[in-house]
Each structure stands twice: as structure tokens, then as C-alpha cells.
XYZ file of C-alpha atoms in Angstrom:
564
model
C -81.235 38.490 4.681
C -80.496 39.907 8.520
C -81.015 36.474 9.557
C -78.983 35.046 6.989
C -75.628 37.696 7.166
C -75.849 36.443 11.545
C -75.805 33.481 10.744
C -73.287 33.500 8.452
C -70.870 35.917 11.114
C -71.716 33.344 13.936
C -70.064 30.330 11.954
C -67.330 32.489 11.179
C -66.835 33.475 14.849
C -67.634 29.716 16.077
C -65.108 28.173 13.454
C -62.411 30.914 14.697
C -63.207 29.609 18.493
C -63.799 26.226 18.357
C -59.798 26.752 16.353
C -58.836 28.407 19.539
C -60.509 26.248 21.816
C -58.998 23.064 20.747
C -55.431 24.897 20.543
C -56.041 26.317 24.355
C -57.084 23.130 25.781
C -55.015 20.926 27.887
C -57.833 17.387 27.713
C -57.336 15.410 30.749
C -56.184 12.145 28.620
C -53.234 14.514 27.617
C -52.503 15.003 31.366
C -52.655 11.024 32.259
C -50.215 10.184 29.140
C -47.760 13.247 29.803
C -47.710 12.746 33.697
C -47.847 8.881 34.350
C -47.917 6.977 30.556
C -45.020 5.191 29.670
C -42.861 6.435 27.385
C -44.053 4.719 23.941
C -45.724 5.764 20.551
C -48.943 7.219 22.110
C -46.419 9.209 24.555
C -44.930 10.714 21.195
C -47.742 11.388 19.623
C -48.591 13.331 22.621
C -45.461 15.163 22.908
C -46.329 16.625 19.481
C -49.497 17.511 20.927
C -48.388 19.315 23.628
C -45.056 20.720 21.307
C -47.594 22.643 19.468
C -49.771 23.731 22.083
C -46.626 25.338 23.678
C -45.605 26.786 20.490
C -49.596 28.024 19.915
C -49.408 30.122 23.261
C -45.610 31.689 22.281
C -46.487 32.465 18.909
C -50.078 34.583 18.981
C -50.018 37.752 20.728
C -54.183 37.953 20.613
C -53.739 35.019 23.051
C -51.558 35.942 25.264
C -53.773 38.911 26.313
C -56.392 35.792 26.657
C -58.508 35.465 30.174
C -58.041 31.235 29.033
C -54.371 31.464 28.881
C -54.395 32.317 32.490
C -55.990 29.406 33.175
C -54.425 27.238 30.945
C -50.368 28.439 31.018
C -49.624 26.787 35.006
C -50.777 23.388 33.452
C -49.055 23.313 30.241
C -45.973 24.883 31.817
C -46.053 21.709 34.481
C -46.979 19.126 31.868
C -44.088 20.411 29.874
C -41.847 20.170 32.745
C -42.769 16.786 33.869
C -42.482 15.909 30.341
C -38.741 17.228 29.903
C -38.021 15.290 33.323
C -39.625 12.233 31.779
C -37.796 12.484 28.789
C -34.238 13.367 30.459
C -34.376 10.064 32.706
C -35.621 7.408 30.042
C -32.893 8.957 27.251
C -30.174 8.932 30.043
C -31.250 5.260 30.946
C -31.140 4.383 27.326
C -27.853 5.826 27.401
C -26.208 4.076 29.646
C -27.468 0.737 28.646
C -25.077 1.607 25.520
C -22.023 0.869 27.965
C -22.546 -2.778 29.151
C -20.195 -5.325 28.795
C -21.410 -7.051 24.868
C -24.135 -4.161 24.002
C -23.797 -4.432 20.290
C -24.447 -0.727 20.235
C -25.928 -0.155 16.650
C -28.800 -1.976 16.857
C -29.656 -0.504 19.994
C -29.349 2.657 18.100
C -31.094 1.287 15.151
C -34.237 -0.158 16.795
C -34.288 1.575 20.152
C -33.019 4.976 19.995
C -34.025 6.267 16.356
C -37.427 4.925 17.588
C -37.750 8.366 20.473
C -35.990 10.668 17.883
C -39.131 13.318 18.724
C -38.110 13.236 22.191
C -34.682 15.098 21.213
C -36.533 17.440 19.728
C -38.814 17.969 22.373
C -35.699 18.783 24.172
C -34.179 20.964 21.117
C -37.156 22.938 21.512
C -38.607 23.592 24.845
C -35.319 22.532 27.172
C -31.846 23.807 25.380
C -30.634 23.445 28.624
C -31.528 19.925 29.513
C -31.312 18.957 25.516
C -27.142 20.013 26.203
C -26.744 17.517 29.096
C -28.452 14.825 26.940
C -26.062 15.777 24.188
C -22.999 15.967 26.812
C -24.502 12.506 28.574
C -23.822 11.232 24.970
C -20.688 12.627 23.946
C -19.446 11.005 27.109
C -20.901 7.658 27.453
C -19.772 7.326 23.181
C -16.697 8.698 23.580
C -15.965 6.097 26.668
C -17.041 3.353 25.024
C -15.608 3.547 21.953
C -12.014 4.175 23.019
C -12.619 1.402 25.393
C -13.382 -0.971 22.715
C -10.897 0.361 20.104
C -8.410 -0.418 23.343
C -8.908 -3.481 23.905
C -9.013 -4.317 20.023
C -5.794 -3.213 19.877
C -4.282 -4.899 22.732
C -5.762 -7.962 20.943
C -4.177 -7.433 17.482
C -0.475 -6.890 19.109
C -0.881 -9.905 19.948
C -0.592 -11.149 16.387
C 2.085 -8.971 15.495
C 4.827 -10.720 13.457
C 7.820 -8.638 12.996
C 8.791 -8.156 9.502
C 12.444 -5.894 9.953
C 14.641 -4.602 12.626
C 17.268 -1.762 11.806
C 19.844 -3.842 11.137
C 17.929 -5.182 7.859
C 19.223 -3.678 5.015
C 19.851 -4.108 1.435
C 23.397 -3.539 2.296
C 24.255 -5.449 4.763
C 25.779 -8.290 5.033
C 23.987 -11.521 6.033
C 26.070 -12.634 8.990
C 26.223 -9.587 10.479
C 22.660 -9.634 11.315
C 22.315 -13.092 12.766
C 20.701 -14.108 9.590
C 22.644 -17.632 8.889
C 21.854 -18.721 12.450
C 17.694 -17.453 13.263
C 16.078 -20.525 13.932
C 13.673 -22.582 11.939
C 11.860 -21.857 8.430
C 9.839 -18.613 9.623
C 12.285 -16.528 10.101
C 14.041 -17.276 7.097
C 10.922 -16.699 5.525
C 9.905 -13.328 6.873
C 13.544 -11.986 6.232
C 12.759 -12.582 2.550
C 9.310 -10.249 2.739
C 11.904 -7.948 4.164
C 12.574 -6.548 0.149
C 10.254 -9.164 -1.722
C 6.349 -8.647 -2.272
C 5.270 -11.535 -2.105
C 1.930 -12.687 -0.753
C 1.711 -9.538 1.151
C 0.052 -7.671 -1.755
C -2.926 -9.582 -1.212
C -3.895 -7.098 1.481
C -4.677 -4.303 -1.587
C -7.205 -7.185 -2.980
C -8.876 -7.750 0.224
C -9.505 -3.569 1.240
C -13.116 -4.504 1.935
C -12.846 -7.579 3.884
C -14.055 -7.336 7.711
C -11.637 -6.108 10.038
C -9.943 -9.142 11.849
C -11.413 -10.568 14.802
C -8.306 -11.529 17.045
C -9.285 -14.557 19.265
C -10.076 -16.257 16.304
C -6.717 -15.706 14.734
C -4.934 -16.355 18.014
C -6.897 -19.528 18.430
C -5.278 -20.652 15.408
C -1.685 -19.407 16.155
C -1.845 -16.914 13.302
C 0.566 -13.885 12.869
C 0.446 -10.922 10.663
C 2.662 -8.322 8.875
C 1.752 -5.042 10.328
C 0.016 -4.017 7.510
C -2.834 -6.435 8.099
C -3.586 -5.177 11.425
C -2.940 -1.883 10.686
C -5.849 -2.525 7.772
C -8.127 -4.382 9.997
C -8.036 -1.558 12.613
C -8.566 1.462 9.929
C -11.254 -0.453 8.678
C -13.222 -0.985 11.956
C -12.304 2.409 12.582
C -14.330 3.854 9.227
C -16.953 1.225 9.943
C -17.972 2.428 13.775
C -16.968 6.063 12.399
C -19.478 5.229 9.250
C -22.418 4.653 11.111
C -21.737 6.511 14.220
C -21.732 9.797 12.382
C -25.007 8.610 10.173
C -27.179 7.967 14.126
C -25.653 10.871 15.324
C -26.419 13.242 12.076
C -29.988 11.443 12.518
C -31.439 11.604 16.005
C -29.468 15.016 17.259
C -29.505 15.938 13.798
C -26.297 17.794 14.355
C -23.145 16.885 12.920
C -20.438 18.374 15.281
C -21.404 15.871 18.083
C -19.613 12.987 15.904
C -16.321 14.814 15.825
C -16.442 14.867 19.984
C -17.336 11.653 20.446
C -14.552 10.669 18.200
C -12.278 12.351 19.565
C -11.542 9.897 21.767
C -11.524 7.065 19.882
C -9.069 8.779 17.334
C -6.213 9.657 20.020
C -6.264 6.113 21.412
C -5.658 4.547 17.759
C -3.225 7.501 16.979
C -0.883 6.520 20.265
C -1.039 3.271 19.390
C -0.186 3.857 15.293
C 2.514 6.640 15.997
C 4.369 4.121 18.846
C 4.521 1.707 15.546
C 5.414 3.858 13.174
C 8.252 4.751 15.065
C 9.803 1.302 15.570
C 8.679 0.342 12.439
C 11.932 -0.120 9.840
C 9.682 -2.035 6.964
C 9.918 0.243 3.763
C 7.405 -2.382 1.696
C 5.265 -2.865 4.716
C 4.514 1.671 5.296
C 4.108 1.738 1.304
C 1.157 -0.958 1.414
C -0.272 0.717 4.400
C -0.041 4.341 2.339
C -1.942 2.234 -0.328
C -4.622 1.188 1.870
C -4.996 4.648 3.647
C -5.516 5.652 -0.060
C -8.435 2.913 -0.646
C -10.134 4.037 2.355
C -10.128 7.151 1.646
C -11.708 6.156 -1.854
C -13.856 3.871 0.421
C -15.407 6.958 2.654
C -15.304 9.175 -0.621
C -18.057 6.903 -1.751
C -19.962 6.357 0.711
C -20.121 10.361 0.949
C -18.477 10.427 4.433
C -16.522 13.644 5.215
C -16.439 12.991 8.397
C -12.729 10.860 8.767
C -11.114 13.356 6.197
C -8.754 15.370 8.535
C -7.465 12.119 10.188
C -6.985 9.923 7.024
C -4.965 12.916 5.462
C -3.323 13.132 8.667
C -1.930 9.041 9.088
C -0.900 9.867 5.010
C 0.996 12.397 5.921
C 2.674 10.603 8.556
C 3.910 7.722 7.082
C 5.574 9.415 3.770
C 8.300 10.937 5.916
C 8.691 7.810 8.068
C 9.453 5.501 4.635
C 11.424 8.763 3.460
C 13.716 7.495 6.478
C 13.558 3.853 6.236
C 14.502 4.302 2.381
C 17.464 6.559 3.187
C 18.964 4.278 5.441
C 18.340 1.717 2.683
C 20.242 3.787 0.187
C 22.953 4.683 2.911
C 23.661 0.934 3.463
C 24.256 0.917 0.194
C 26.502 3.874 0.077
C 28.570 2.918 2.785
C 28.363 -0.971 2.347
C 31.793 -2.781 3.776
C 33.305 -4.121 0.308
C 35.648 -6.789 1.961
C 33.066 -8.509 4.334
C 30.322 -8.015 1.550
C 32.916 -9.521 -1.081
C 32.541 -13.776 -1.862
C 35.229 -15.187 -4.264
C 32.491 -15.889 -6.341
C 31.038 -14.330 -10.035
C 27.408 -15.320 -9.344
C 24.857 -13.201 -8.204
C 25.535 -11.196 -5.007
C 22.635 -11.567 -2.114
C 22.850 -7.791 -2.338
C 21.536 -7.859 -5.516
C 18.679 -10.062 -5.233
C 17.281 -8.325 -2.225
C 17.762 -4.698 -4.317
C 16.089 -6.093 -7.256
C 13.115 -7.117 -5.614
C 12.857 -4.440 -3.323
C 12.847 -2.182 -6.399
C 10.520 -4.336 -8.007
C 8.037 -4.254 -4.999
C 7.941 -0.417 -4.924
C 7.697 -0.074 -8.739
C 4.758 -2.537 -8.263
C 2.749 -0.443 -5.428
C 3.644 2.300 -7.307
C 2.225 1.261 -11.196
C -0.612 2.705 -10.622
C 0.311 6.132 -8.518
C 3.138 7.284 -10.501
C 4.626 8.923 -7.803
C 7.351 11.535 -9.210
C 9.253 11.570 -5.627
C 9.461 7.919 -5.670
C 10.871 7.518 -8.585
C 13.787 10.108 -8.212
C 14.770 7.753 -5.218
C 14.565 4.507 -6.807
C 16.957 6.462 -9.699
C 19.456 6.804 -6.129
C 19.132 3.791 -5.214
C 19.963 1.995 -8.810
C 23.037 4.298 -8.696
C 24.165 2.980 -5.421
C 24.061 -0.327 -6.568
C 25.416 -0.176 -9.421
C 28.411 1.654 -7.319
C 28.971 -1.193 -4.959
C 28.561 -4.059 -7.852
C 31.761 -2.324 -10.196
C 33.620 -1.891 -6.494
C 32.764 -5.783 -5.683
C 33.651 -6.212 -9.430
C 36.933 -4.816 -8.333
C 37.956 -7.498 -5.906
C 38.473 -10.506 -8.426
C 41.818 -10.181 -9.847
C 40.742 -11.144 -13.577
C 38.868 -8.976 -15.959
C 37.239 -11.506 -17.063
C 35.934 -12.639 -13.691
C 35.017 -8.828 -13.294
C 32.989 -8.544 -16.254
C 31.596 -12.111 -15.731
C 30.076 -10.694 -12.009
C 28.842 -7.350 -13.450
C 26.740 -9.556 -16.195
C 25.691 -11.897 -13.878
C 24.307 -9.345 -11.251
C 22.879 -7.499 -13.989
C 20.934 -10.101 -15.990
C 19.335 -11.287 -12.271
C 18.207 -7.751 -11.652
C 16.524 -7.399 -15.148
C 14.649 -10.923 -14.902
C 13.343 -10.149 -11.124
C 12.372 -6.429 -12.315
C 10.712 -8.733 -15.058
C 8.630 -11.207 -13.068
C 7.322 -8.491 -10.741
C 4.614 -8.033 -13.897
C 5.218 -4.074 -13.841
C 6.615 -1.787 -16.287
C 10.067 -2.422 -14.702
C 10.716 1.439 -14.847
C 13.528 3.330 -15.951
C 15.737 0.661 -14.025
C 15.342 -1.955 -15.620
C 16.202 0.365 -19.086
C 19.177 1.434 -17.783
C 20.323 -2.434 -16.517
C 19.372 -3.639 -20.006
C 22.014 -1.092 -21.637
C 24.835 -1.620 -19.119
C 24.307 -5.517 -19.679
C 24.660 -5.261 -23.214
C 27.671 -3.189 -22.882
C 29.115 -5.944 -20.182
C 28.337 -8.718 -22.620
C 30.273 -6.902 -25.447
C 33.405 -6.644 -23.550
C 33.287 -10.285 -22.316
C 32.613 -11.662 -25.734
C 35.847 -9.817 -26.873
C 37.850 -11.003 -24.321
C 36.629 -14.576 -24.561
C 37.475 -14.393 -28.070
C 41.172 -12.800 -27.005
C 41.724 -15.539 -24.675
C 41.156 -18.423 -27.864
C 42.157 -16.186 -30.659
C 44.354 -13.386 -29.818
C 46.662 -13.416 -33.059
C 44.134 -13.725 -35.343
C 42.320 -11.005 -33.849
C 45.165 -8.837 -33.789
C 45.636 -9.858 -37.399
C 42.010 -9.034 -38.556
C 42.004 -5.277 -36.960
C 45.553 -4.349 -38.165
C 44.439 -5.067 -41.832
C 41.908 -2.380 -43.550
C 38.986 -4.022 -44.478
C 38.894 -2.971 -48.221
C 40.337 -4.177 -50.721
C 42.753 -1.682 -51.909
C 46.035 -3.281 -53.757
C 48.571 -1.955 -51.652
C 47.244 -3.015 -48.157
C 46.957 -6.729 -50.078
C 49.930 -6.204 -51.086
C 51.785 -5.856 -48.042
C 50.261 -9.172 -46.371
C 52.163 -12.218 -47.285
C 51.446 -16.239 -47.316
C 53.983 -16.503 -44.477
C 52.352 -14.036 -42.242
C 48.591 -15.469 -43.211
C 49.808 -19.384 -43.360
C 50.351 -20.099 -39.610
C 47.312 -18.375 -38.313
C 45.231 -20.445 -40.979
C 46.841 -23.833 -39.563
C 46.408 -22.925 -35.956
C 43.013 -21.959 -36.510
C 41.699 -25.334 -38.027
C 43.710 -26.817 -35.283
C 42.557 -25.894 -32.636
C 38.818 -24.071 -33.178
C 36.864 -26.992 -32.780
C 38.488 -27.687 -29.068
C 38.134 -23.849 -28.600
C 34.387 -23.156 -29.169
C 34.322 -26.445 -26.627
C 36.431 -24.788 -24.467
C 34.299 -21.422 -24.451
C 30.861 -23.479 -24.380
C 32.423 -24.842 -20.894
C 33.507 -21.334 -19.702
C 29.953 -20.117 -20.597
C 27.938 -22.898 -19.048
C 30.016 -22.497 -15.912
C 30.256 -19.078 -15.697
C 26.814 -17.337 -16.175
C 23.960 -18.725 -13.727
C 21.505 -18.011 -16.058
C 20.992 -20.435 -18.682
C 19.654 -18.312 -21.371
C 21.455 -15.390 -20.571
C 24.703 -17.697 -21.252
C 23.646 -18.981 -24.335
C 23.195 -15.860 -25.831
C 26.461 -14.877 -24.790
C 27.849 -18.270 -26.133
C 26.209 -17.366 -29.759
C 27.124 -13.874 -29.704
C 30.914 -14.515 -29.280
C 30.407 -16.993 -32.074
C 29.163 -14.691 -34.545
C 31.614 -12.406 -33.620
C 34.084 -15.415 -34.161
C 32.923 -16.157 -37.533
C 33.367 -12.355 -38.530
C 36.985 -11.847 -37.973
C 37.550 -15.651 -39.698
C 35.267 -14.863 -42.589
C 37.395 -11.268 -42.458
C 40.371 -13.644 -42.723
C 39.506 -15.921 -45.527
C 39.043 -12.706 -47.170
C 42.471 -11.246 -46.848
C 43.689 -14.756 -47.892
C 41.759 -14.681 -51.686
C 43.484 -11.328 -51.995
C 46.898 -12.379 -51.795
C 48.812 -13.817 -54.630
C 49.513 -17.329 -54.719
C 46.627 -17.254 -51.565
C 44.789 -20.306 -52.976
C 47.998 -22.835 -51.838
C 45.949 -21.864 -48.908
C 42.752 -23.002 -49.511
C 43.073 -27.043 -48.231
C 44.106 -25.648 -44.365
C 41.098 -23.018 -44.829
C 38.262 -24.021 -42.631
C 34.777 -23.872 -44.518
C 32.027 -21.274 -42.953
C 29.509 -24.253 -43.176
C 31.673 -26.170 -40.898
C 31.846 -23.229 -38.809
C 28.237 -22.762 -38.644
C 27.905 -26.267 -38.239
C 30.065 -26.205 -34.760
C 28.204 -23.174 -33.728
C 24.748 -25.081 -34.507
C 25.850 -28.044 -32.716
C 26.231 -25.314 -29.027
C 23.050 -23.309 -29.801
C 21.045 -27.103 -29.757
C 21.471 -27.242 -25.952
C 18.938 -24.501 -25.592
């Protein structure tokens, strides 16, 4: 049993030893790796090794009081400082392979760096000191090489700039004023009409994800782009690099704070570039698709679980509101203050003016379908009231009511169908158009029906209606006879005669042929009203061979509606 209980203390005691003993030891293979092996797997492996044998000799007081340790501590504290040196020179090397000309730096960081992660924490852990100059080496060479490459992206993309609006294009001003009838050749012509219109340029919402632009390719083939494209192409690069830069960082320092210093730089050089933009830039359509694509991008980095952009996405947002604020005011102000007499043509069909409002309300009430953006609305609701201002004052000009009322339908009906075709909701606008165009139509179908039958109009709405005996009474063959006569006479060449006025008048087919049948249901009231009066009267039915029939009536008015 004595022998048995010694025994069973010695294996106790050698187990607790032999623990020690491999924990104290520094084996000479260790040394040889540490001091002169390359820096590889086996050299991490080792670097663990030697990690905890550091941390062994910190952590347990019972060894510090150890006759080993002072035999042991000199070596491990010079293994561990040739090891930190080691470390320091092949990181910094690494490093600064990241800043040659053509490095595509994420797979370096993929399949070189990530591969010596331990050695940062080496440095976290037994060099805080050396670890911050790696860090700061970092930061630096990152920083440097970023901005330098988001520099000379940009210098690229101006290149492909195409200029959509000065300050001089507005909705209301007038064409020649602005050089417009005499820019040369078909491209200019056709980016003055992306100046208010769509267009194509909504495409850029449908392509969010596509890869960012790469310019020698587009300059190769002579291609220019709205601002919007580039401005998309650079934002997207910019999540892209920010994407995966803040994933390596987050991995091998395993901090997060180092991405926001390294991207510090990279953020003020696209920020000088965007803000000297912004502030020449006068296209209203052109900062609402870029607010649009901010927005994506934002959904974009929400996603992909990417705090890290945030505070500068927000931030270009919040810049460009107040700069389309301003190009939208002086939108609304050219309106405003629009020069009737040079604006004015002797002519009742659509006004330029109107065209370019109508589509660029259509083109904000389109990027906005989906937003509902209260603010935008109230100014859209200014800028309908503006226009509709300037069209009665244009109205104005042309001597004839008629010709008044003929311009006011005319501008309206083209802002309802291009409110229309934009394939939105046309918003409250294109409500309040529809109402003031019905109104218009009403007025001009009574005075087209003045113009042909004036007396029998007058006739019709001096005489009550019902049929009460002394209001027959008082109407008499000789006051009923000639208007009966005239009318057969001449209604036939009339309704011609209005077709004509119609057809000429009113640009839009359709719109015109509903005028047409309007007035000649309104026509066929007062007559019918007037046949009426005549079977009241006594004696009325000498009457009845000039009396027109309402079939052949109806048969003249069929006849007109056919062309459509």
C-alpha cells in the first residue's frame, strides 16, 4: 500500500512537471524557425508556440519565482523580439507591394495577406507598439492608394461628360434666346430635349447593379454620358472598394475603426470632385435620378449589412435635395416672370413652353411614383399654377375669344396626353388639367355654335322650356318661321363649316373630334328645343315642310363622327 500511495504521488508530481517542462522549454528547432525560417505556415505555427509560452511565463505566479525561468526568460524575450522584427519587415514589405502601378489589391489581400493574419496578432499581443505602426503603415499606404486611384478614375470619367443644361435652360424661356434654333447638328438638339423629358435616361434606375464604367473603353468608342451615369458608376466603385475594404480590414486587424481612416481619404477626393458638380450642375431630372440611385445604394449596402458608408451616403442625399430645391425654383421663376411678347407666336397650337412643362412634370411624377414625396408634390402644385398663369396671359394676346379658348384647349389637351404616356398616375395635375379642359371645351362649343346659330340660340334660351299656355302663347309663326327657313338653309353648309374650323383648329385629332360631336349634340338640343316650341303654337304645323327632321340631323352629324 506505501509502495502503491508513492507511486501514485510520483505520477502526479511527474505529470505536473513534465506540464511545466514542456511549457518552460524553448527546443532548439523553435530557435532555428523563429530566428532564421522564412516566414511561412511552419513559422505560424511556431509563433503560436512561442505566443503561449510568453503568455505561460506572464500568467503563473508559481513560475515566476521558478530557478528555470531564469534561465529560460533572456531567450524567449530575444526570440520574441527577433520575431516582432521579423514580422514588422515582411508585413511592411507586403504592404508596400499594395502600391505598385496595376496591383489588383484584393487578391493580394485575399490570398496573401489573410494568409499571416496570426502575425497581427502576434503583434496585438506582445508589440502594441510596433502592432500601431503596422496599423499606421496601413492606414497610410490604403489611404494613398485609394485616393490615387479614385483620382485618376475621375479624371477619366470627365472625360465623358456630356452636358445636359446650362442656366439659361428653362421651361420658360424662350428658344432663341438661348441659342437653341442655331446649336449645331442632331446632338444637341437631342440633349436639349432630355433637358425636361425622361427619356432613355431612366434606364440608369434598371441598371443600379451593373459594374461601374471603365472609361478608356467608353472613350475608345467616343461615348458620352449624362452626369448621372458617371456619377452612378463612381458611387458604385466607391461601395464596391468600400465593401470589401472594410470586410479585410474588419478581418486581419479585426478592428473596425481602421476602415473609416483609410477612407477618409478616398471620401474627400470624390466629395471635391461631386460638390464642384453639383454646383454647376442646373439639371433638375438629372440630381432627382442621382437622389434615386443614392437611395438604391443605400438599399444596396443595407443588404449586404454594411454600415460602414452610412454617414456619407446620408450626407451626398442631403446635398443634392437643396441643390434641385434651387434648380426647380429657378424653373418655377422662369415661369413666373416669363416675357409674354417674345414668348407669344400668332399661333393656337401648342406652345414649346408647354411641352417642355408637361414632360418635365411627367418625369418627376415618374421618379417620384414610387417615393411619394409630400415636398415634391407641393412644388409640382406651383409649378402647374405658373403655367397655367402664363398660358391664360399668352391666351390674352390673340384678339379673338375664340382663338383664346382654342389655345387654352389645345395646350391643355397636350399636357394631359404627355402626363398620360409617362405611364404614372399623372398626379393631381393632370386632375386639375382634365377639369379646366372640359370647362375650355364648353365655352368653345358655345361660341362655335354662336358664330353658326346665334338667333336661334338666342331664341331657344329666351323661351321657358315648359309648356305652360301663356309662354306658347306669346311666340308667334312670324317670329318662329324665319329661323326655321334659315336653319334648313344653311345647317348642312354650317356643320361643314364647323367640321373645317375643328379639323384646323385643334392639333389633336381626337381631342377635335370630340369637340366636333359635342357642339353637335349641343346643336341638336336647342333645334330639337325648337321644333318643340313650333308644335306648341297654333297653326305651327304650316310649319312642318321647312322643319328639318332629327334623323337627318343625326344623319349629318354621323356622316363627321365617320372620319374618326
Amino acid at each position: 500500500m506505501d509502495m502503491g500511495l508513492k507511486l501514485k504521488n510520483r505520477k502526479a508530481a511527474e505529470s505536473k512537471l513534465s506540464k511545466f517542462v514542456e511549457d518552460i522549454i524553448v527546443p532548439p528547432r523553435m530557435i532555428d524557425i523563429i530566428v532564421d525560417g522564412e516566414v511561412n505556415d511552419e513559422y505560424m505555427k511556431t509563433l503560436e508556440t512561442l505566443s503561449k509560452k510568453i503568455k505561460f511565463i506572464d500568467a503563473d505566479p508559481m513560475v515566476k519565482s521558478s530557478k528555470a525561468l531564469k534561465d529560460v526568460q533572456p531567450e524567449v524575450e530575444r526570440l520574441r523580439q527577433k520575431a516582432v522584427s521579423k514580422i514588422f519587415e515582411f508585413v511592411i514589405q507586403k504592404f508596400y507591394a499594395l502600391r505598385k502601378p496595376k496591383t489588383n489589391i484584393q487578391i493580394l489581400q485575399q490570398s496573401v495577406l489573410l494568409k499571416y493574419k496570426y502575425t497581427i496578432i502576434f503583434l496585438k499581443e506582445h508589440a502594441k507598439e510596433i502592432y500601431a505602426e503596422v496599423r499606421a503603415a496601413y492606414i497610410d499606404t490604403m489611404n494613398k492608394v485609394l485616393s490615387a486611384h479614385f483620382r485618376a478614375y475621375i479624371q477619366a470619367l470627365e472625360k465623358l461628360q456630356m452636358d445636359i443644361a446650362t442656366s439659361t435652360d428653362l421651361l420658360g424661356v424662350e428658344t432663341r434666346s438661348t441659342g437653341f434654333l442655331f446649336s449645331i447638328g442632331k446632338e444637341s438638339l437631342k440633349t436639349r430635349s432630355s433637358v425636361f423629358a425622361l427619356g432613355e435616361r431612366i434606364n440608369i434606375l434598371k441598371e443600379i447593379d451593373q459594374p461601374a464604367l471603365i472609361p478608356h473603353i467608353a472613350e475608345a468608342k467616343s461615348q458620352k454620358y449624362p452626369y448621372e451615369v458617371l456619377f452612378r458608376s463612381l458611387q458604385k466603385l466607391l461601395i464596391d472598394t468600400a465593401t470589401s475594404e472594410y470586410l479585410f480590414t474588419d478581418d486581419f486587424f479585426g478592428e473596425e475603426s481602421i476602415f473609416h481612416d483609410i477612407f477618409a481619404g478616398p471620401i474627400q477626393v470624390v466629395d471635391e470632385y461631386f460638390n464642384a458638380v453639383l454646383l454647376n450642375c442646373y439639371d433638375a431630372i438629372g440630381i432627382m435620378l442621382m437622389i434615386r440611385i443614392i437611395h438604391q445604394h443605400q438599399l444596396i449596402m443595407f443588404r449586404r449589412r454594411i454600415p460602414c458608408l452610412d454617414s456619407y451616403l446620408d450626407k451626398v442625399n442631403i446635398s443634392l435635395w437643396p441643390r434641385f430645391k434651387m434648380v426647380f425654383d429657378l424653373h418655377l421663376n422662369s415661369l413666373r416672370n416669363a416675357n409674354i411678347k417674345t414668348l407669344w407666336e400668332d399661333d393656337v397650337h401648342p406652345h414649346y413652353v408647354t411641352r417642355r412643362y408637361a414632360e418635365f412634370t411627367a418625369s418627376l411624377v415618374h421618379l417620384n411614383v414610387e417615393h411619394g414625396d409630400g415636398q415634391l408634390d407641393l412644388n409640382l402644385e406651383r409649378l402647374r399654377m405658373a403655367i397655367e398663369e402664363l398660358l391664360v396671359k399668352l391666351s390674352k394676346m390673340f384678339s379673338k375669344p375664340k382663338l383664346q379658348t382654342i389655345f387654352l384647349i389645345n395646350n391643355y389637351d397636350l399636357t394631359i396626353s404627355i402626363l398620360k404616356e409617362a405611364g404614372t398616375e399623372g398626379g393631381k395635375a393632370q386632375l386639375h388639367f382634365e377639369e379646366v379642359l372640359k370647362s375650355n371645351i364648353a365655352i368653345y362649343v358655345e361660341e362655335m355654335l354662336q358664330e353658326h346659330f346665334s338667333d336661334l340660340i338666342r331664341f331657344v334660351k329666351t323661351r321657358p322650356a315648359d309648356e305652360t299656355a301663356t309662354s306658347s302663347e306669346r311666340v308667334s309663326i312670324a317670329e318662329v318661321e324665319p329661323l326655321v327657313k334659315d336653319f334648313a338653309s344653311r345647317y348642312k353648309a354650317a356643320i361643314e363649316q364647323m367640321h373645317k374650323d375643328v379639323i384646323t383648329s385643334f392639333s389633336n385629332f381626337l381631342c377635335g373630334m370630340e369637340i366636333l360631336r359635342a357642339a353637335l349634340a349641343q346643336l341638336l338640343l336647342y333645334y330639337t328645343r325648337l321644333t318643340e316650341c313650333v308644335k306648341r303654337i297654333n297653326g305651327g304645323s304650316a310649319l312642318n315642310k321647312d322643319l328639318v327632321s332629327i334623323s337627318s340631323i343625326l344623319f349629318e352629324i354621323k356622316k363627321y363622327s365617320r372620319t374618326f
